[in-house]
Tab-separated table of C-alpha atoms and ligand atoms in Angstrom:
chain	number	residue	atom	x	y	z
W	1	MET	CA	-0.686	64.667	-28.752
W	2	ALA	CA	1.330	61.471	-29.133
W	3	ARG	CA	-0.610	58.782	-30.911
W	4	GLY	CA	-0.611	55.235	-29.658
W	5	LYS	CA	-0.734	52.036	-31.676
W	6	LYS	CA	-2.888	51.855	-34.797
W	7	ILE	CA	-6.058	49.940	-33.892
W	8	TYR	CA	-8.013	49.985	-37.124
W	9	GLU	CA	-7.800	51.476	-40.596
W	10	GLY	CA	-11.069	52.106	-42.416
W	11	LYS	CA	-11.731	53.665	-45.806
W	12	ALA	CA	-11.947	57.272	-44.602
W	13	LYS	CA	-10.551	57.157	-41.053
W	14	THR	CA	-7.808	55.532	-39.009
W	15	LEU	CA	-8.121	54.828	-35.287
W	16	TYR	CA	-5.173	54.953	-32.871
W	17	GLU	CA	-4.949	54.192	-29.164
W	18	GLY	CA	-5.614	57.380	-27.175
W	19	PRO	CA	-3.491	58.912	-24.405
W	20	GLU	CA	-5.645	57.462	-21.608
W	21	PRO	CA	-7.373	54.101	-21.236
W	22	GLY	CA	-10.827	54.203	-22.777
W	23	THR	CA	-9.880	56.846	-25.357
W	24	ILE	CA	-9.152	56.666	-29.061
W	25	ILE	CA	-7.732	59.120	-31.579
W	26	GLN	CA	-9.816	59.276	-34.743
W	27	TYR	CA	-7.779	60.470	-37.752
W	28	PHE	CA	-9.687	61.725	-40.828
W	29	LYS	CA	-7.987	60.736	-44.099
W	30	ASP	CA	-8.279	62.569	-47.419
W	31	ASP	CA	-9.326	59.303	-49.081
W	32	ALA	CA	-12.767	59.078	-50.672
W	33	THR	CA	-14.326	55.786	-51.706
W	34	ALA	CA	-17.688	54.803	-53.124
W	35	PHE	CA	-19.514	51.640	-54.166
W	36	ASN	CA	-17.619	49.628	-51.567
W	37	ALA	CA	-14.274	51.091	-52.597
W	38	VAL	CA	-14.675	50.260	-56.303
W	39	LYS	CA	-14.229	54.016	-56.898
W	40	LYS	CA	-11.361	55.660	-54.988
W	41	ASP	CA	-9.508	58.943	-54.898
W	42	THR	CA	-7.526	61.133	-52.543
W	43	LEU	CA	-8.997	64.612	-52.219
W	44	ASP	CA	-6.792	67.240	-50.646
W	45	GLY	CA	-8.594	68.895	-47.721
W	46	LYS	CA	-11.443	66.399	-47.308
W	47	GLY	CA	-10.146	64.962	-44.016
W	48	ALA	CA	-9.730	68.402	-42.440
W	49	LEU	CA	-13.206	69.490	-43.558
W	50	ASN	CA	-14.866	66.332	-42.237
W	51	ASN	CA	-13.017	66.679	-38.920
W	52	LEU	CA	-14.335	70.254	-38.508
W	53	LEU	CA	-17.860	69.418	-39.644
W	54	CYS	CA	-18.023	66.305	-37.472
W	55	GLU	CA	-16.841	68.318	-34.443
W	56	HIS	CA	-19.576	70.899	-35.080
W	57	PHE	CA	-22.340	68.267	-35.289
W	58	MET	CA	-21.117	66.234	-32.303
W	59	LEU	CA	-20.763	69.343	-30.083
W	60	GLY	CA	-24.288	70.410	-31.019
W	61	LEU	CA	-25.674	66.964	-30.236
W	62	ASN	CA	-23.816	66.883	-26.890
W	63	THR	CA	-25.358	70.285	-26.096
W	64	ILE	CA	-28.902	68.991	-26.588
W	65	GLY	CA	-28.120	66.056	-24.295
W	66	LEU	CA	-27.504	63.287	-26.804
W	67	PRO	CA	-24.524	61.236	-25.602
W	68	THR	CA	-21.759	60.870	-28.207
W	69	HIS	CA	-18.237	59.441	-28.200
W	70	PHE	CA	-16.772	62.881	-29.023
W	71	ILE	CA	-14.415	64.400	-26.412
W	72	ARG	CA	-12.577	67.138	-28.347
W	73	ARG	CA	-10.881	67.970	-31.613
W	74	LEU	CA	-7.116	67.724	-31.248
W	75	ASN	CA	-5.868	69.271	-34.475
W	76	VAL	CA	-6.651	69.625	-38.175
W	77	ARG	CA	-7.179	65.911	-38.774
W	78	GLU	CA	-7.665	64.275	-35.394
W	79	GLN	CA	-10.244	64.103	-32.648
W	80	LEU	CA	-10.188	62.411	-29.263
W	81	VAL	CA	-13.154	60.106	-28.670
W	82	HIS	CA	-14.341	57.606	-26.076
W	83	LYS	CA	-13.645	53.978	-26.875
W	84	VAL	CA	-16.839	52.020	-27.484
W	85	GLU	CA	-17.825	48.587	-28.749
W	86	ILE	CA	-19.298	49.384	-32.148
W	87	VAL	CA	-22.678	47.734	-32.833
W	88	PRO	CA	-22.192	46.013	-36.210
W	89	LEU	CA	-25.084	47.910	-37.826
W	90	GLU	CA	-25.349	51.021	-39.985
W	91	ILE	CA	-28.452	52.987	-39.051
W	92	ILE	CA	-29.922	55.024	-41.892
W	93	VAL	CA	-32.655	57.657	-41.568
W	94	ARG	CA	-34.431	58.858	-44.706
W	95	ASN	CA	-36.614	61.959	-45.059
W	96	VAL	CA	-36.642	62.076	-48.850
W	97	ALA	CA	-36.301	59.184	-51.318
W	98	ALA	CA	-32.795	58.874	-52.815
W	99	GLY	CA	-30.000	56.391	-53.456
W	100	SER	CA	-30.620	52.732	-52.708
W	101	PHE	CA	-34.161	53.445	-51.424
W	102	SER	CA	-35.179	55.014	-54.747
W	103	LYS	CA	-33.647	52.060	-56.612
W	104	MET	CA	-35.196	49.391	-54.411
W	105	PHE	CA	-38.750	50.770	-54.577
W	106	ASN	CA	-38.527	52.572	-57.927
W	107	ILE	CA	-39.444	55.901	-56.338
W	108	GLU	CA	-38.095	59.024	-57.962
W	109	GLU	CA	-35.200	60.684	-56.093
W	110	GLY	CA	-36.441	63.793	-54.302
W	111	THR	CA	-39.875	62.387	-53.403
W	112	PRO	CA	-40.605	63.433	-49.798
W	113	LEU	CA	-41.401	60.502	-47.516
W	114	PRO	CA	-44.521	60.655	-45.302
W	115	ARG	CA	-42.401	60.133	-42.171
W	116	PRO	CA	-38.730	59.524	-41.416
W	117	ILE	CA	-37.842	55.915	-42.219
W	118	VAL	CA	-35.207	54.161	-40.098
W	119	GLU	CA	-33.313	51.287	-41.747
W	120	PHE	CA	-30.663	48.931	-40.373
W	121	CYS	CA	-27.869	47.504	-42.533
W	122	LEU	CA	-25.312	44.942	-41.434
W	123	LYS	CA	-21.875	46.563	-41.255
W	124	ASP	CA	-19.993	44.107	-43.448
W	125	ASP	CA	-18.200	45.355	-46.562
W	126	SER	CA	-17.643	41.830	-47.871
W	127	LEU	CA	-21.448	41.432	-48.080
W	128	GLY	CA	-22.057	44.999	-49.320
W	129	ASP	CA	-23.736	46.130	-46.034
W	130	PRO	CA	-27.093	44.385	-46.685
W	131	LEU	CA	-30.369	45.757	-45.352
W	132	VAL	CA	-31.520	43.652	-42.370
W	133	SER	CA	-34.755	43.348	-40.409
W	134	GLU	CA	-35.305	43.469	-36.638
W	135	GLU	CA	-35.860	39.719	-36.841
W	136	HIS	CA	-32.372	39.252	-38.316
W	137	ILE	CA	-30.790	41.538	-35.715
W	138	LEU	CA	-32.371	39.668	-32.789
W	139	ALA	CA	-31.868	36.163	-34.163
W	140	MET	CA	-28.220	36.815	-35.028
W	141	ASN	CA	-27.614	38.644	-31.733
W	142	TRP	CA	-26.230	41.776	-33.383
W	143	ALA	CA	-28.213	43.876	-30.862
W	144	SER	CA	-30.898	43.351	-28.217
W	145	SER	CA	-34.504	44.453	-28.423
W	146	ASN	CA	-33.830	47.365	-25.994
W	147	GLU	CA	-30.853	48.368	-28.091
W	148	ILE	CA	-32.993	48.409	-31.243
W	149	ASP	CA	-35.392	50.804	-29.455
W	150	ASP	CA	-32.456	52.956	-28.315
W	151	MET	CA	-30.902	52.992	-31.811
W	152	ARG	CA	-34.194	54.191	-33.298
W	153	GLU	CA	-34.520	56.889	-30.650
W	154	ILE	CA	-30.936	58.097	-31.129
W	155	ALA	CA	-31.341	58.079	-34.925
W	156	LEU	CA	-34.577	60.106	-34.791
W	157	ARG	CA	-33.104	62.610	-32.311
W	158	VAL	CA	-30.099	63.076	-34.588
W	159	ASN	CA	-32.503	63.505	-37.507
W	160	ASP	CA	-34.531	66.223	-35.743
W	161	PHE	CA	-31.384	68.083	-34.713
W	162	LEU	CA	-29.567	67.819	-38.044
W	163	ALA	CA	-32.628	68.494	-40.211
W	164	GLY	CA	-33.341	71.707	-38.266
W	165	LEU	CA	-29.704	72.796	-38.297
W	166	MET	CA	-29.495	72.205	-42.047
W	167	TYR	CA	-32.820	73.879	-42.850
W	168	GLY	CA	-31.520	76.983	-41.069
W	169	ILE	CA	-28.687	77.240	-43.614
W	170	GLY	CA	-30.792	76.472	-46.672
W	171	ILE	CA	-30.003	72.765	-46.877
W	172	LYS	CA	-32.401	69.808	-46.992
W	173	LEU	CA	-31.334	66.738	-44.989
W	174	VAL	CA	-32.324	63.975	-47.416
W	175	ASP	CA	-30.860	61.039	-45.472
W	176	PHE	CA	-27.882	60.054	-43.347
W	177	LYS	CA	-26.117	57.102	-41.761
W	178	ILE	CA	-24.890	56.782	-38.183
W	179	GLU	CA	-23.192	54.148	-36.081
W	180	VAL	CA	-23.566	53.642	-32.348
W	181	GLY	CA	-21.366	51.946	-29.770
W	182	ARG	CA	-21.709	50.352	-26.350
W	183	GLN	CA	-20.061	52.293	-23.563
W	184	PHE	CA	-19.343	50.419	-20.340
W	185	GLU	CA	-19.151	52.349	-17.057
W	186	ASP	CA	-18.986	50.244	-13.881
W	187	ASP	CA	-22.014	47.962	-14.139
W	188	LEU	CA	-23.796	50.263	-16.567
W	189	GLN	CA	-23.902	49.823	-20.295
W	190	ARG	CA	-25.431	52.323	-22.706
W	191	LEU	CA	-25.465	53.125	-26.395
W	192	ILE	CA	-23.884	56.355	-27.554
W	193	LEU	CA	-23.439	57.936	-30.975
W	194	ALA	CA	-20.036	56.971	-32.423
W	195	ASP	CA	-18.086	57.059	-35.703
W	196	GLU	CA	-18.753	60.327	-37.565
W	197	ILE	CA	-21.377	62.647	-38.942
W	198	SER	CA	-20.141	64.448	-42.047
W	199	PRO	CA	-21.163	65.032	-45.663
W	200	ASP	CA	-19.550	61.617	-46.359
W	201	SER	CA	-22.408	59.958	-44.500
W	202	CYS	CA	-25.325	62.313	-45.301
W	203	ARG	CA	-27.239	63.496	-48.358
W	204	LEU	CA	-27.479	67.281	-48.275
W	205	TRP	CA	-29.290	69.219	-51.008
W	206	ASP	CA	-29.587	72.978	-51.403
W	207	VAL	CA	-33.208	73.865	-50.572
W	208	GLU	CA	-33.634	76.175	-53.572
W	209	THR	CA	-31.710	74.394	-56.326
W	210	ASN	CA	-31.381	70.783	-55.060
W	211	GLN	CA	-27.623	71.084	-55.730
W	212	LYS	CA	-25.860	68.178	-54.019
W	213	LEU	CA	-23.457	69.154	-51.216
W	214	ASP	CA	-22.413	65.662	-50.073
W	215	LYS	CA	-20.481	62.562	-51.171
W	216	ASP	CA	-22.818	62.022	-54.140
W	217	VAL	CA	-20.711	64.786	-55.784
W	218	PHE	CA	-17.871	62.228	-55.789
W	219	ARG	CA	-20.017	59.097	-56.340
W	220	ARG	CA	-21.712	60.661	-59.399
W	221	ASP	CA	-18.856	62.870	-60.721
W	222	LEU	CA	-20.739	66.130	-60.159
W	223	GLY	CA	-17.755	68.412	-59.565
W	224	SER	CA	-15.428	69.208	-56.674
W	225	LEU	CA	-16.254	67.366	-53.474
W	226	THR	CA	-14.159	69.693	-51.308
W	227	ASP	CA	-15.904	72.756	-52.818
W	228	ALA	CA	-19.254	71.192	-51.842
W	229	TYR	CA	-18.103	70.383	-48.271
W	230	SER	CA	-16.536	73.859	-47.951
W	231	GLU	CA	-19.895	75.371	-48.911
W	232	VAL	CA	-21.606	73.472	-46.072
W	233	ALA	CA	-18.857	74.595	-43.653
W	234	ARG	CA	-19.154	78.231	-44.805
W	235	ARG	CA	-22.924	78.249	-44.353
W	236	LEU	CA	-22.489	76.841	-40.843
W	237	GLY	CA	-19.972	79.602	-40.048
W	238	ILE	CA	-17.136	77.102	-39.564
W	239	LEU	CA	-15.154	78.492	-42.513
W	240	PRO	CA	-15.018	82.204	-43.338
W	241	LYS	CA	-17.602	83.338	-45.927
W	242	ASN	CA	-14.950	84.128	-48.548
W	243	GLY	CA	-12.785	81.081	-47.711
W	244	GLY	CA	-12.891	77.860	-49.676
W	245	SER	CA	-10.824	75.333	-51.449
W	246	THR	CA	-9.094	78.106	-53.416
W	247	GLY	CA	-8.428	80.210	-50.302
W	248	PRO	CA	-5.703	79.817	-47.686
W	249	LYS	CA	-4.901	76.214	-46.822
W	250	LEU	CA	-5.260	74.796	-43.350
W	251	VAL	CA	-1.803	73.989	-42.010
W	252	GLU	CA	-1.289	70.517	-40.528
R	301	TMP	P1	-27.923	54.645	-49.714
R	301	TMP	O1	-29.089	55.381	-50.323
R	301	TMP	O2	-26.806	54.421	-50.684
R	301	TMP	O3	-28.351	53.402	-48.999
R	301	TMP	O4	-27.320	55.617	-48.592
R	301	TMP	C1	-28.096	56.109	-47.545
R	301	TMP	C2	-27.293	57.082	-46.699
R	301	TMP	O5	-26.233	56.399	-46.036
R	301	TMP	C3	-26.622	58.210	-47.481
R	301	TMP	O6	-26.736	59.403	-46.729
R	301	TMP	C4	-25.191	57.819	-47.596
R	301	TMP	C5	-24.974	56.987	-46.382
R	301	TMP	N1	-24.026	55.880	-46.602
R	301	TMP	C6	-22.884	55.804	-45.832
R	301	TMP	O7	-22.628	56.648	-44.978
R	301	TMP	N2	-22.034	54.743	-46.048
R	301	TMP	C7	-22.286	53.783	-46.965
R	301	TMP	O8	-21.484	52.864	-47.107
R	301	TMP	C8	-23.488	53.893	-47.760
R	301	TMP	C9	-23.805	52.850	-48.798
R	301	TMP	C10	-24.318	54.945	-47.526
R	302	LIG	N1	-18.805	53.917	-47.896
R	302	LIG	C1	-18.859	53.046	-49.048
R	302	LIG	C2	-17.504	52.999	-49.729
R	302	LIG	O1	-16.586	53.523	-49.216
R	302	LIG	C3	-19.970	53.337	-49.969
R	302	LIG	C4	-20.427	54.756	-50.181
R	302	LIG	O2	-20.302	55.608	-49.314
R	302	LIG	O3	-20.949	55.001	-51.267
R	302	LIG	O4	-17.265	52.447	-50.761
């Protein structure tokens, strides 16, 4: 499908104008960054894996009735999505202490939390995506009170779906980040899940061994990131059981 004009280039994805008004083509790059792009690399195969994994999660969420921006995967690296106005917040759900939560509260990584915790961070790389309160969100007009309720509901529905899906393949969903966008249809406006869900934006640990199968492999130099993502894809049945980063390559 012919791509339109480049609209936005992020760290892991590029957005192009889609073929019809109200659509966008989301292109998954092989670039990996961490710590606000202080650490960077290009990892052959990462974009294709994230495109496939994201498609799988978005299709599943659409099936259970959660509205998402996903329309269809176009090819190895691209998917067609609805255009939305992104809410400038990163919504994080945590089931198990890890990462910045463990640091902030000095709680050992791996400690189960008594209930899922929803956090909001301002989506602003120049500020390092700081954690913000509901008070901040309302006062600064980043989202309305109804939208905060909707964001929480969407985040917890995604958590229930993803945690169950992952448990079924022997993986613990430790935490994840999502973004939502405003979709305008006639006079109606609603929030839908946007951006991506992939091992770039989740923490996924093997249930038995706690082996990390997510971007922490890259952040913490724990081995091959694409091997870890391939393992998730194999367990989900998206890649053949004997396939992997050393197997046949996906052709662009
Ligand atoms: P954190 O523990 O570093 O705050 O990360 C929480 C979750 O959010 C984790 O699953 C990784 C994800 N995440 C992103 O998707 N993008 C980011 O920029 C950061 C910092 C975290
Ligand atoms: N997404 C951020 C970056 O690209 C941080 C992270 O995921 O660790 O640098």
